[in-house]
Short mmCIF file of C-alpha atoms and ligand atoms in Angstrom, two decimals:
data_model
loop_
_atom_site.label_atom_id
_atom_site.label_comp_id
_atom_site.label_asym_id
_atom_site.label_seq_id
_atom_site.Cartn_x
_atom_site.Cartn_y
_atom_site.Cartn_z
CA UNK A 67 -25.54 9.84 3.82
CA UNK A 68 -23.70 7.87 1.13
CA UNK A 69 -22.55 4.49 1.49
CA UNK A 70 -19.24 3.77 -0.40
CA UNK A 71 -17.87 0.49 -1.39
CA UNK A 72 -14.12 0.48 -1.64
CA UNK A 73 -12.48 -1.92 -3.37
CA UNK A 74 -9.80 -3.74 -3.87
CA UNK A 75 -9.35 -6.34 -6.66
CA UNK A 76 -6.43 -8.62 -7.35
CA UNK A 77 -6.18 -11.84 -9.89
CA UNK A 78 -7.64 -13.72 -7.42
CA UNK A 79 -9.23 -11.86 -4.56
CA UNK A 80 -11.45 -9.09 -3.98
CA UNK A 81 -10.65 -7.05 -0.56
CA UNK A 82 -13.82 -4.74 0.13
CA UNK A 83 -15.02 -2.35 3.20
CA UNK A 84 -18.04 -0.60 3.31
CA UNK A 85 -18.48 2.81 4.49
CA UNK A 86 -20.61 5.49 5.48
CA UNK A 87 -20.00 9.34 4.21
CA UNK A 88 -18.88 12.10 5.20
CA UNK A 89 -18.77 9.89 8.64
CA UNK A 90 -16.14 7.69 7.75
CA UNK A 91 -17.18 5.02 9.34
CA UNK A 92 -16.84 1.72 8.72
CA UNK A 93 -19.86 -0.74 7.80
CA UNK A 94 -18.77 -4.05 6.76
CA UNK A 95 -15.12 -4.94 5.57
CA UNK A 96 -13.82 -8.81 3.96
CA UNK A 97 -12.08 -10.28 0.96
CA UNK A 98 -13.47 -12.58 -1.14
CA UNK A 99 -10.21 -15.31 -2.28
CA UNK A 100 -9.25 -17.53 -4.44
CA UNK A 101 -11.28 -16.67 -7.29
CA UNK A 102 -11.50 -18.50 -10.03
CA UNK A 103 -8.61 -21.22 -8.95
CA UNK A 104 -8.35 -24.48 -10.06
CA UNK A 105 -6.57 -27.57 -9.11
CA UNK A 106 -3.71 -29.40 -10.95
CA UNK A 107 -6.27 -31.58 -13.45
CA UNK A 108 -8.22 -27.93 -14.10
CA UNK A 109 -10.75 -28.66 -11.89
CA UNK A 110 -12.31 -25.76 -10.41
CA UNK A 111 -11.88 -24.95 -6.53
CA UNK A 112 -13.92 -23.28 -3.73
CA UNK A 113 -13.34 -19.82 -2.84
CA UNK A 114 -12.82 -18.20 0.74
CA UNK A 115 -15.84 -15.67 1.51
CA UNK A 116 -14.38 -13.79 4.61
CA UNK A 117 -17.60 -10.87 6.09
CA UNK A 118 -16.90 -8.51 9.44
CA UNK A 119 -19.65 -6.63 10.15
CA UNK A 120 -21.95 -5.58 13.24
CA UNK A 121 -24.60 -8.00 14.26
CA UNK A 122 -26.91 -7.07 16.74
CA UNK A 123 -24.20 -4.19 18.22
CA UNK A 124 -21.72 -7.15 18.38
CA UNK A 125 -18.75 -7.40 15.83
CA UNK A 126 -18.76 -10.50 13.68
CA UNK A 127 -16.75 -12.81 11.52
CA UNK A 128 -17.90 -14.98 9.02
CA UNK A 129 -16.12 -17.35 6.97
CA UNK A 130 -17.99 -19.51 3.69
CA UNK A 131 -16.70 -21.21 1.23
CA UNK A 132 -18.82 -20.32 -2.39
CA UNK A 133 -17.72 -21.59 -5.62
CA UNK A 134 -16.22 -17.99 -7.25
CA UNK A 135 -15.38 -18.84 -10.93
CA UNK A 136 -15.00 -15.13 -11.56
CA UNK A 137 -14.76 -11.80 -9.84
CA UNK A 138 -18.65 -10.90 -11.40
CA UNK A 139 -19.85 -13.96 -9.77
CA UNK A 140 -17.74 -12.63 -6.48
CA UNK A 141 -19.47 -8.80 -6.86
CA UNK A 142 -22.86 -10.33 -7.09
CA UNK A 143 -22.77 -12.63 -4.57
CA UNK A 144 -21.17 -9.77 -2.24
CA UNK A 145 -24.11 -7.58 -2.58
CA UNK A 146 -26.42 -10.39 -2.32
CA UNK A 147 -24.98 -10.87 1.07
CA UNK A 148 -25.05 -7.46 2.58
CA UNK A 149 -28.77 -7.40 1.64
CA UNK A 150 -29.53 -10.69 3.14
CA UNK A 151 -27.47 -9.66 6.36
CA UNK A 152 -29.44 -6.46 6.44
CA UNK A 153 -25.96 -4.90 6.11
CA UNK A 154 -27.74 -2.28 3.34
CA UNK A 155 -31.58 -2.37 3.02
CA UNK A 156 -31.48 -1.99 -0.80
CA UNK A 157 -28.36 -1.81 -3.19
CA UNK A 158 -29.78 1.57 -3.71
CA UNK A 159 -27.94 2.65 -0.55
CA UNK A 160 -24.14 2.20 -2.32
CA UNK A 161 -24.48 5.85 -3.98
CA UNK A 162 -20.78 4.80 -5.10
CA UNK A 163 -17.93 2.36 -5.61
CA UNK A 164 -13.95 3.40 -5.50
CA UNK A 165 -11.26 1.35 -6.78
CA UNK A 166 -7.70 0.56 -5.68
CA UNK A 167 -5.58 0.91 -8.69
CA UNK A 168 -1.66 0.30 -8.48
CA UNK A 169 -0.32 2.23 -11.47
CA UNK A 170 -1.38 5.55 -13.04
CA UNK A 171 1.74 6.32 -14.63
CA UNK A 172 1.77 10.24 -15.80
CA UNK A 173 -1.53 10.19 -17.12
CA UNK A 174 -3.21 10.20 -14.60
CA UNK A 175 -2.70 12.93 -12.19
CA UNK A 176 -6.03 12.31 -9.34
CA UNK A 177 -8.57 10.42 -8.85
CA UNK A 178 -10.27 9.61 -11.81
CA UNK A 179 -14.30 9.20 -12.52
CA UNK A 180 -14.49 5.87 -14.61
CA UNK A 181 -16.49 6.65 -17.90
CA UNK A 182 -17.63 3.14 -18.10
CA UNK A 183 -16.63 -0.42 -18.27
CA UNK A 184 -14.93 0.12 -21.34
CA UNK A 185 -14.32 4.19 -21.74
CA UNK A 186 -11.20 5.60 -21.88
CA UNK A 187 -10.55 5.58 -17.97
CA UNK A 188 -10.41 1.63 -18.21
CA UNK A 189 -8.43 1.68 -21.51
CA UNK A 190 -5.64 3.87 -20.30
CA UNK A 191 -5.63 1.40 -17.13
CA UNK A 192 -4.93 -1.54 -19.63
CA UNK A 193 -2.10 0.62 -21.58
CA UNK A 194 -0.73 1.33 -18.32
CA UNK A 195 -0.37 -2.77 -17.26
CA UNK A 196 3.36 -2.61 -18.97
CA UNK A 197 3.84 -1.17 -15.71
CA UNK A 198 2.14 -3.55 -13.05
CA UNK A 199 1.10 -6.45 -15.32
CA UNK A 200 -0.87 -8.35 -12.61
CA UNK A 201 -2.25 -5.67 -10.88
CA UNK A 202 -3.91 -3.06 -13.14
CA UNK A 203 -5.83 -6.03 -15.42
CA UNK A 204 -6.72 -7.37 -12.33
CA UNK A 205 -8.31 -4.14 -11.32
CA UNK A 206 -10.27 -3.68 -14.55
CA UNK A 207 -11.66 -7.08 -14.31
CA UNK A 208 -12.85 -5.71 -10.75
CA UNK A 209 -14.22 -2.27 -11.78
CA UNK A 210 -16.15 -4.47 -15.04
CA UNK A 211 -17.68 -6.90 -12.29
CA UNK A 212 -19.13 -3.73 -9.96
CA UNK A 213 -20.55 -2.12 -13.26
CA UNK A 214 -22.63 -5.39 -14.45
CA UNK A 215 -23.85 -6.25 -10.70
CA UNK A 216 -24.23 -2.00 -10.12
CA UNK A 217 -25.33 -0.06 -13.50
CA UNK A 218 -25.29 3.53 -12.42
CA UNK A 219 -23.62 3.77 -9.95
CA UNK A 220 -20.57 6.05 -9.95
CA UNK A 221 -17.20 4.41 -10.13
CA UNK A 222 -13.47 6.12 -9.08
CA UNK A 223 -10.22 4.76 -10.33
CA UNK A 224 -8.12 5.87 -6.92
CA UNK A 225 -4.23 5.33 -8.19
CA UNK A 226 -1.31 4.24 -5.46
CA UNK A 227 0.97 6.80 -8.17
CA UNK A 228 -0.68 10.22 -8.27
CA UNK A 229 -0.09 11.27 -5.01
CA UNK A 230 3.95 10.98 -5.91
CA UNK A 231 3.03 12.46 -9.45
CA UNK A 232 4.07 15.92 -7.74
CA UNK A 233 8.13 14.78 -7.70
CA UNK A 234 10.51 17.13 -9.24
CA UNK A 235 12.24 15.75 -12.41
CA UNK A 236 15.79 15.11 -10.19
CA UNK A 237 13.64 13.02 -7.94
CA UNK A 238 11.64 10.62 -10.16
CA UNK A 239 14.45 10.41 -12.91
CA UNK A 240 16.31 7.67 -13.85
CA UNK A 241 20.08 8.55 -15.22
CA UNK A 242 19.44 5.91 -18.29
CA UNK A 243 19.24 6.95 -21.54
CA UNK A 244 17.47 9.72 -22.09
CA UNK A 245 15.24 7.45 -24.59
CA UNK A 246 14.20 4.77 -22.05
CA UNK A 247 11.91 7.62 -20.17
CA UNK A 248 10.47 8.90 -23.61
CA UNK A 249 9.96 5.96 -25.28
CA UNK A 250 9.11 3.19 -22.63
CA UNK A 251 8.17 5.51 -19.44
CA UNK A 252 10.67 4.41 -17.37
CA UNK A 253 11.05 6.75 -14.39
CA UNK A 254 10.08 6.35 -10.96
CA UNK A 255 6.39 6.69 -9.69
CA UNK A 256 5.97 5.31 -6.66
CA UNK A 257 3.71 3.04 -4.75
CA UNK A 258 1.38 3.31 -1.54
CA UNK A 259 0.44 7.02 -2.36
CA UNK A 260 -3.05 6.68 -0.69
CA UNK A 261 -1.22 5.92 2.38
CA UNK A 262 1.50 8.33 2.40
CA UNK A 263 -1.17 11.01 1.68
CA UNK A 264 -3.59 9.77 4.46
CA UNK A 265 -0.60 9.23 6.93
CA UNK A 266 1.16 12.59 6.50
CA UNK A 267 -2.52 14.59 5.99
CA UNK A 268 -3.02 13.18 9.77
CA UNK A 269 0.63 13.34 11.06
CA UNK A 270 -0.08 17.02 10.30
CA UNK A 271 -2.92 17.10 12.20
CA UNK A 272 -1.21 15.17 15.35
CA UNK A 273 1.62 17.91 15.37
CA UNK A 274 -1.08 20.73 14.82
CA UNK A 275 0.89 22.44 12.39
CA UNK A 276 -0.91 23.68 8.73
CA UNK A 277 0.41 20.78 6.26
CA UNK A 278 1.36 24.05 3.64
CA UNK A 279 4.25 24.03 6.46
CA UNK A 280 4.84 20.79 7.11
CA UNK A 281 7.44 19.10 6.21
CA UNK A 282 6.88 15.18 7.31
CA UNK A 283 8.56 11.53 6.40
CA UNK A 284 6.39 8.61 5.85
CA UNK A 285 7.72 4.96 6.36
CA UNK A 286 4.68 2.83 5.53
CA UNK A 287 6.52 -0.36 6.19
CA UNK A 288 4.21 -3.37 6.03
CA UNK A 289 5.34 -6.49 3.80
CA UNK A 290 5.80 -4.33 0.97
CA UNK A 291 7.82 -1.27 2.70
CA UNK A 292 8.23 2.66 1.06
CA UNK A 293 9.31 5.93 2.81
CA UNK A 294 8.07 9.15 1.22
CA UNK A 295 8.84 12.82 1.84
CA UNK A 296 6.35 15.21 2.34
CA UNK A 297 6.77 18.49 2.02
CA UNK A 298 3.35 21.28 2.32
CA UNK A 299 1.30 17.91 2.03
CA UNK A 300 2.98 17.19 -1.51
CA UNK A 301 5.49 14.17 -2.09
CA UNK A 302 8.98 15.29 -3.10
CA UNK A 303 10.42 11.92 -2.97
CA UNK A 304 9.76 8.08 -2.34
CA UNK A 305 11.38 4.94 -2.36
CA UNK A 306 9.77 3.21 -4.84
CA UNK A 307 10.02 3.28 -8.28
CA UNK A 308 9.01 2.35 -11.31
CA UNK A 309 7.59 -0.79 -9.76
CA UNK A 310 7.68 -1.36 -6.00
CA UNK A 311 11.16 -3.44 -5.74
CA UNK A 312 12.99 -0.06 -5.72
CA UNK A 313 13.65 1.47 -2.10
CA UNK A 314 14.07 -0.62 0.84
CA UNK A 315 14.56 -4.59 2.03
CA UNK A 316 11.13 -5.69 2.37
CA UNK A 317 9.24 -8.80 2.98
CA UNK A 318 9.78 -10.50 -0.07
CA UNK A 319 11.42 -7.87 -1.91
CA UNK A 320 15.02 -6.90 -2.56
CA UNK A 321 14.76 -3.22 -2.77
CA UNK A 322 18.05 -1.34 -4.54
CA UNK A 323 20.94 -3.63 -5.60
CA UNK A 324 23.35 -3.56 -7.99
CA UNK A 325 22.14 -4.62 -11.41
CA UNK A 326 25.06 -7.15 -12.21
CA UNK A 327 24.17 -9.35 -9.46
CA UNK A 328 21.71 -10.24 -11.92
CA UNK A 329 24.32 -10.87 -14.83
CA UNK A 330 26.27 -13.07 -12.51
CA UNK A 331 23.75 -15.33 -11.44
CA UNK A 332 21.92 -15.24 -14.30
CA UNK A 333 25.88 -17.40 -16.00
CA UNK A 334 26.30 -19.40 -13.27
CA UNK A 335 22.40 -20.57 -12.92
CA UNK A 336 21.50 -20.26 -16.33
CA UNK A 337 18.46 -18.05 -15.59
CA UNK A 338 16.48 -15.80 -17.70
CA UNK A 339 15.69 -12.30 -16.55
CA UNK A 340 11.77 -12.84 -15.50
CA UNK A 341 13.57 -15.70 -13.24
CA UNK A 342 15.46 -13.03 -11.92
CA UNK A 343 13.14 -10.36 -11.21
CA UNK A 344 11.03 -13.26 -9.49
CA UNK A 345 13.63 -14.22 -7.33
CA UNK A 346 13.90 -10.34 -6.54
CA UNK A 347 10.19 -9.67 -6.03
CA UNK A 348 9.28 -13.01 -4.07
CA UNK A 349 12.17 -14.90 -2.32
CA UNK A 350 14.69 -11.94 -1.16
CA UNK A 351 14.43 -9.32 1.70
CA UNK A 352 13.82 -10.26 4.75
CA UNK A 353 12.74 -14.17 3.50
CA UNK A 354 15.88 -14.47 1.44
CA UNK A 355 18.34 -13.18 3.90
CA UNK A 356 16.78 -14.24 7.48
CA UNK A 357 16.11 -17.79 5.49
CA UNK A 358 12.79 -17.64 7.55
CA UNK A 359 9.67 -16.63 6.55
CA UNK A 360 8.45 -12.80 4.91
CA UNK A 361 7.03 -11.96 8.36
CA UNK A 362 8.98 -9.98 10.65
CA UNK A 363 7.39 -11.51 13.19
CA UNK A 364 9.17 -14.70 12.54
CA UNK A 365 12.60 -12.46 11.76
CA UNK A 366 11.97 -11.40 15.52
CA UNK A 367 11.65 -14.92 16.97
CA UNK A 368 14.91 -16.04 14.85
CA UNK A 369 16.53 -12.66 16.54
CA UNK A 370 15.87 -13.95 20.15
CA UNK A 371 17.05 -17.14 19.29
CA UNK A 372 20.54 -15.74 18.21
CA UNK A 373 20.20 -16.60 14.69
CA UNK A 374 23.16 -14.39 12.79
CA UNK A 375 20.77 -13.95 9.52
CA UNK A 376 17.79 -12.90 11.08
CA UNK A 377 19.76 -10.62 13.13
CA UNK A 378 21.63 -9.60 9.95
CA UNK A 379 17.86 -8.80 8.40
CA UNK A 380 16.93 -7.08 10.87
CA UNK A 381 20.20 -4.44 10.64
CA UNK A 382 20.13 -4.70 7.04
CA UNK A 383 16.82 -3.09 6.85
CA UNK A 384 16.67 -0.97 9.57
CA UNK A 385 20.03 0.74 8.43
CA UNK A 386 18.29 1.36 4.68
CA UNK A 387 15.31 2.68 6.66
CA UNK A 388 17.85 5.15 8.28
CA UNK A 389 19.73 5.93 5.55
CA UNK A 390 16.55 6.86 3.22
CA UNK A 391 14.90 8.79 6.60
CA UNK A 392 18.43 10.94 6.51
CA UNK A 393 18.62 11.73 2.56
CA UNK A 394 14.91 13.12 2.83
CA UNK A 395 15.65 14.86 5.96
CA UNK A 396 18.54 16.89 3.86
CA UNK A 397 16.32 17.13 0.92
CA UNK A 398 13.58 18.76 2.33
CA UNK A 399 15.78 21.04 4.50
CA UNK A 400 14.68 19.81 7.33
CA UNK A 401 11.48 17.38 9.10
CA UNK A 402 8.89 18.04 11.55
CA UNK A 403 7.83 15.02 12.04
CA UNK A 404 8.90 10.71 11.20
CA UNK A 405 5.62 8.73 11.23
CA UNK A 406 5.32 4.77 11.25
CA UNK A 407 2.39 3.24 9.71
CA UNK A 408 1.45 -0.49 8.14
CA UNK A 409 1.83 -3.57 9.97
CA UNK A 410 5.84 -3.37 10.53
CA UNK A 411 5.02 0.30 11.00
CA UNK A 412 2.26 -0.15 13.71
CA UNK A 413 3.70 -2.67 15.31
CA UNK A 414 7.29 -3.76 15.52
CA UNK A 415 8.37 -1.76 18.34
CA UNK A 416 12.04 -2.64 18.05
CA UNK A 417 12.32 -1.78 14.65
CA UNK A 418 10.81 1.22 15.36
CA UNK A 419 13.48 1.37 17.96
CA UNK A 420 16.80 0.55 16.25
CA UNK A 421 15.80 3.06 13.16
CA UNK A 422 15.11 6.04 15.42
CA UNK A 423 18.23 5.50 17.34
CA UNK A 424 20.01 5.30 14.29
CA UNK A 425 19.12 9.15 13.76
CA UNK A 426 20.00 10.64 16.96
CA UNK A 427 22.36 12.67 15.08
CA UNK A 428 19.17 14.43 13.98
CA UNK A 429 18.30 14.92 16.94
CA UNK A 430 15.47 11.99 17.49
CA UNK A 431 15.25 10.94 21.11
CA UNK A 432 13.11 8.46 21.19
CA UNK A 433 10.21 7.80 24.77
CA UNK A 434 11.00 4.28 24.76
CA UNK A 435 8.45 3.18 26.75
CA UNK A 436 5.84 5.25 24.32
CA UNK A 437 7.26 2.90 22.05
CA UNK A 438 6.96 -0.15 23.89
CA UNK A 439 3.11 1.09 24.08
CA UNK A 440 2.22 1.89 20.90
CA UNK A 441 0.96 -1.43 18.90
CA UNK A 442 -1.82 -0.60 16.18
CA UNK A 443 -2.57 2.84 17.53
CA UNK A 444 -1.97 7.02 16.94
CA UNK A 445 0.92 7.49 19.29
CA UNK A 446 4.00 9.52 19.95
CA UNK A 447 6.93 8.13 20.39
CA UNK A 448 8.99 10.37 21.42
CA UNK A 449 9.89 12.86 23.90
CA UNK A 450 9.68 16.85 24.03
CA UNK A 451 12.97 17.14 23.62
CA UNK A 452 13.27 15.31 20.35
CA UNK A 453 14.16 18.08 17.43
CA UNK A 454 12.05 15.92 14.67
CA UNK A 455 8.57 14.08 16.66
CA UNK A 456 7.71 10.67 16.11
CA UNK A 457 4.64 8.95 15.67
CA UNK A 458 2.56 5.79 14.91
CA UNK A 459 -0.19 6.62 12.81
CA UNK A 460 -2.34 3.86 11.79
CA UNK A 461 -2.97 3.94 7.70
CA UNK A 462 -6.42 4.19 6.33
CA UNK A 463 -6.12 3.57 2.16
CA UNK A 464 -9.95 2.87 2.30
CA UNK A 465 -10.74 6.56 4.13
CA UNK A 466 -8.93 8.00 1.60
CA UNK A 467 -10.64 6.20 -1.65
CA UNK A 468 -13.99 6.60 -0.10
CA UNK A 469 -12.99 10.63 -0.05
CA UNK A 470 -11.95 10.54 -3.27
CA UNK A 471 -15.11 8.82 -4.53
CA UNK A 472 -17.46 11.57 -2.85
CA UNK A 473 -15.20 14.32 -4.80
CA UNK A 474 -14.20 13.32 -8.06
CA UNK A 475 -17.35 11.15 -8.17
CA UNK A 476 -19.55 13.96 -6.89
CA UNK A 477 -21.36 11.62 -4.76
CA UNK A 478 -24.08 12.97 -2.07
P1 ADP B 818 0.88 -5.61 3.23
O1 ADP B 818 -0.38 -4.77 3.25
O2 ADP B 818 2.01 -4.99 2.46
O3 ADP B 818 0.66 -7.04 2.90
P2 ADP B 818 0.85 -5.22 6.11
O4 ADP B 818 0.79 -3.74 6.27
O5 ADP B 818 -0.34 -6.03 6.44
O6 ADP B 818 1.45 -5.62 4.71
O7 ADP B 818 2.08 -5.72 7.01
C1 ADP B 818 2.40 -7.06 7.08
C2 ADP B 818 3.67 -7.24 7.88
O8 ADP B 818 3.59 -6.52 9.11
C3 ADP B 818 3.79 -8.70 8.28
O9 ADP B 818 4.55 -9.37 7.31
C4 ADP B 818 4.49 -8.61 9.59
O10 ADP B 818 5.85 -8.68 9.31
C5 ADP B 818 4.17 -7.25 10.16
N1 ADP B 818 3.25 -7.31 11.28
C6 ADP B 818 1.90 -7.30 11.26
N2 ADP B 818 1.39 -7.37 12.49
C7 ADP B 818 2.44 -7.42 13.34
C8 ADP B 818 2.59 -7.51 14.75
N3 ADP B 818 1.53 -7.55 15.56
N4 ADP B 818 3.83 -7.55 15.25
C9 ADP B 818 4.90 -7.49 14.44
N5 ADP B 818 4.83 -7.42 13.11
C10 ADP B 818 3.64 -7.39 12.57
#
């Protein structure tokens, strides 16, 4: 049996889980955080050193705080610690390591096998950081940190794009000039593919139809939010685009909008575009209109308390939800089947609500009190009646780069 690490590395963290193939079943799982951060005087700061794994048949947490002045320092110490925990016996035992990576662009068009820590696999990743500046880089540095603390060991570049890298031109198309997509790439391509794969591979399952016929929509809605159409297990349209602020309201995140709201507050505030595009990425959605926090959770309490602007959150995104559900519904000619997944996804069982009762004109009917059940678990919710079923399936990226890492890696 193989034991896969897959990873996922950001400027300052390092989110890991361990797992055993063709079993699929999880090992160990944590994040290693704030790497290399420093205070205001540029002194340099403790990380956070989070480990769940079975001890003794019993699950465990444990929290330390290391000094992590880089992500290589991070890897090492990682593996150090699932030897000492007796996690793996020997390092030996990870036959492979798979990598989260946001952007793939066109290039890359599946999993790729990385041909070392500075081959062409990892350059292309670097050209490719026009596209997701903080992200990609960040992964590199990740992938560079496994191949010093793992030499030989197989390593997969697992992209959030190629699964949406099957959209027809009139899907991922911008109409800009012509020149923008040949010279700069700018078209859409699409975030959370893992998911929407994994998601709509088991929604096919859970309706026990062959995917070749399926024809499913996935709403992965967790702080950052997308909705995909799948049709015959292959992604005919998202939400997101070029970067993940296209599509819906999200946490933090605008989603579509009228490009001259930037022009006008850009005059009256005196604001450059990267100010902007800030204020787009980090302080709209459902923070900047509810005025509370990026967790719906908080939107909720605000709701109960009558609070117009969380309520006003609330029906902003749930009607965008809707209205992207109904395009894809008319696009594909048809759905089988809506599925929820991610923490909104899982787990906010009025959201949930509102959207599906949005589409009764599709002929939804959603089991409410399915719905009212189904927190963080493969459910249906709704009844046999319904002409398109719903669901709650649970996401699993990791599953799905730990796959990918026994195939394109070849791993035994
Ligand atoms: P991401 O991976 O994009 O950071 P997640 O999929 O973890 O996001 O989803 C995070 C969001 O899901 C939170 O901001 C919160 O709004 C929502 N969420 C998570 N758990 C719950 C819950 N138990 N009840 C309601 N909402 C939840």
């Amino acid at each position: 049996m193989a034991k896969i690490m897959a990873v996922n590395a950001g400027s300052s963290s390092i989110k890991f889980q361990l797992l055993d193939m063709p079993a699929e079943t999880l090992i160990a799982s944590g994040v290693m955080e704030r790497i290399g951060t420093k205070d205001a005087n540029g002194n340099a700061q403790e990380g956070i050193f989070t480990l769940k794994y079975n001890k003794n048949g019993e699950k465990v947490k444990e929290e330390t705080n290391p000094m992590l002045p880089d992500h290589a320092v991070g890897v090492e110490l990682l593996l150090k610690t699932l030897v000492e925990k007796n996690i793996v016996k020997e390092l030996t035992e990870i036959t492979g390591v798979g990598h989260r990576v946001v952007q793939g662009g066109e290039y890359f068009k599946d999993s790729a096998l990385i041909d070392g820590p500075d081959g062409t696999v990892v350059n292309k990743i670097l050209e490719l950081a026009d596209l997701a500046p903080l992200h990609n880089k960040a992964h590199v540095v990740g992938m560079r940190a496994f191949f010093k603390a793992l030499p030989g060991v197989p390593e997969v570049a697992v992209f959030d794009t190629t699964f949406h890298q099957t959209m027809a031109e009139e899907a991922y198309m911008y109409a800009t000039p012509y020149e923008w997509y040949t010279k700069y790439g700018i078209r859409k391509y699409g975030a959370h593919g893992t998911s929407h794969k994994y998601v709509s591979q088991r929604t096919a399952e859970l309706i026990n139809k062959p995917l070749e016929d399926t024809k499913i929509i996935v709403c992965h809605l967790g702080n950052g939010a997308s909705i995909s159409a799948v049709k015959g297990g292959k992604c005919v349209d998202t939400s997101m685009g070029l970067t993940p602020l296209e599509g819906i309201p999200m946490g933090t995140r605008s989603g579509n909008l009228d490009p001259t709201a930037l022009q006008v507050v850009a005059k009256h505030e005196g604001l450059t575009l990267d100010d902007l595009l800030n204020t787009l990425n980090k302080k709209s959605g459902l923070l900047g209109m509810g005025g509370r926090t990026n967790d719906a959770r908080d939107v909720t309490k605000g709701m109960n308390e009558g609070d117009h602007r969380c309520i006003m959150a609330f029906n902003v995104q749930s009607k965008r939800i809707a209205d992207y559900i109904a395009s894809y519904y008319v696009y594909m000619g048809g759905c089988d089947a809506i599925a929820f997944t991610a923490g909104m996804g899982e787990n906010l069982t009025h959201l949930r609500e509102k959207i599906l009762n949005r589409l009764g004109v599709l002929g939804v009917v959603i089991d409410k009190e399915a719905n009212d059940k189904a927190y963080g678990v493969e459910a249906k919710i709704s009844t046999p009646e319904s002409k398109i079923q719903c669901w709650v399936v649970p996401t699993n990226e990791e599953v799905m780069i730990a796959r990918d890492v026994v195939r394109v890696g070849n791993v035994k």
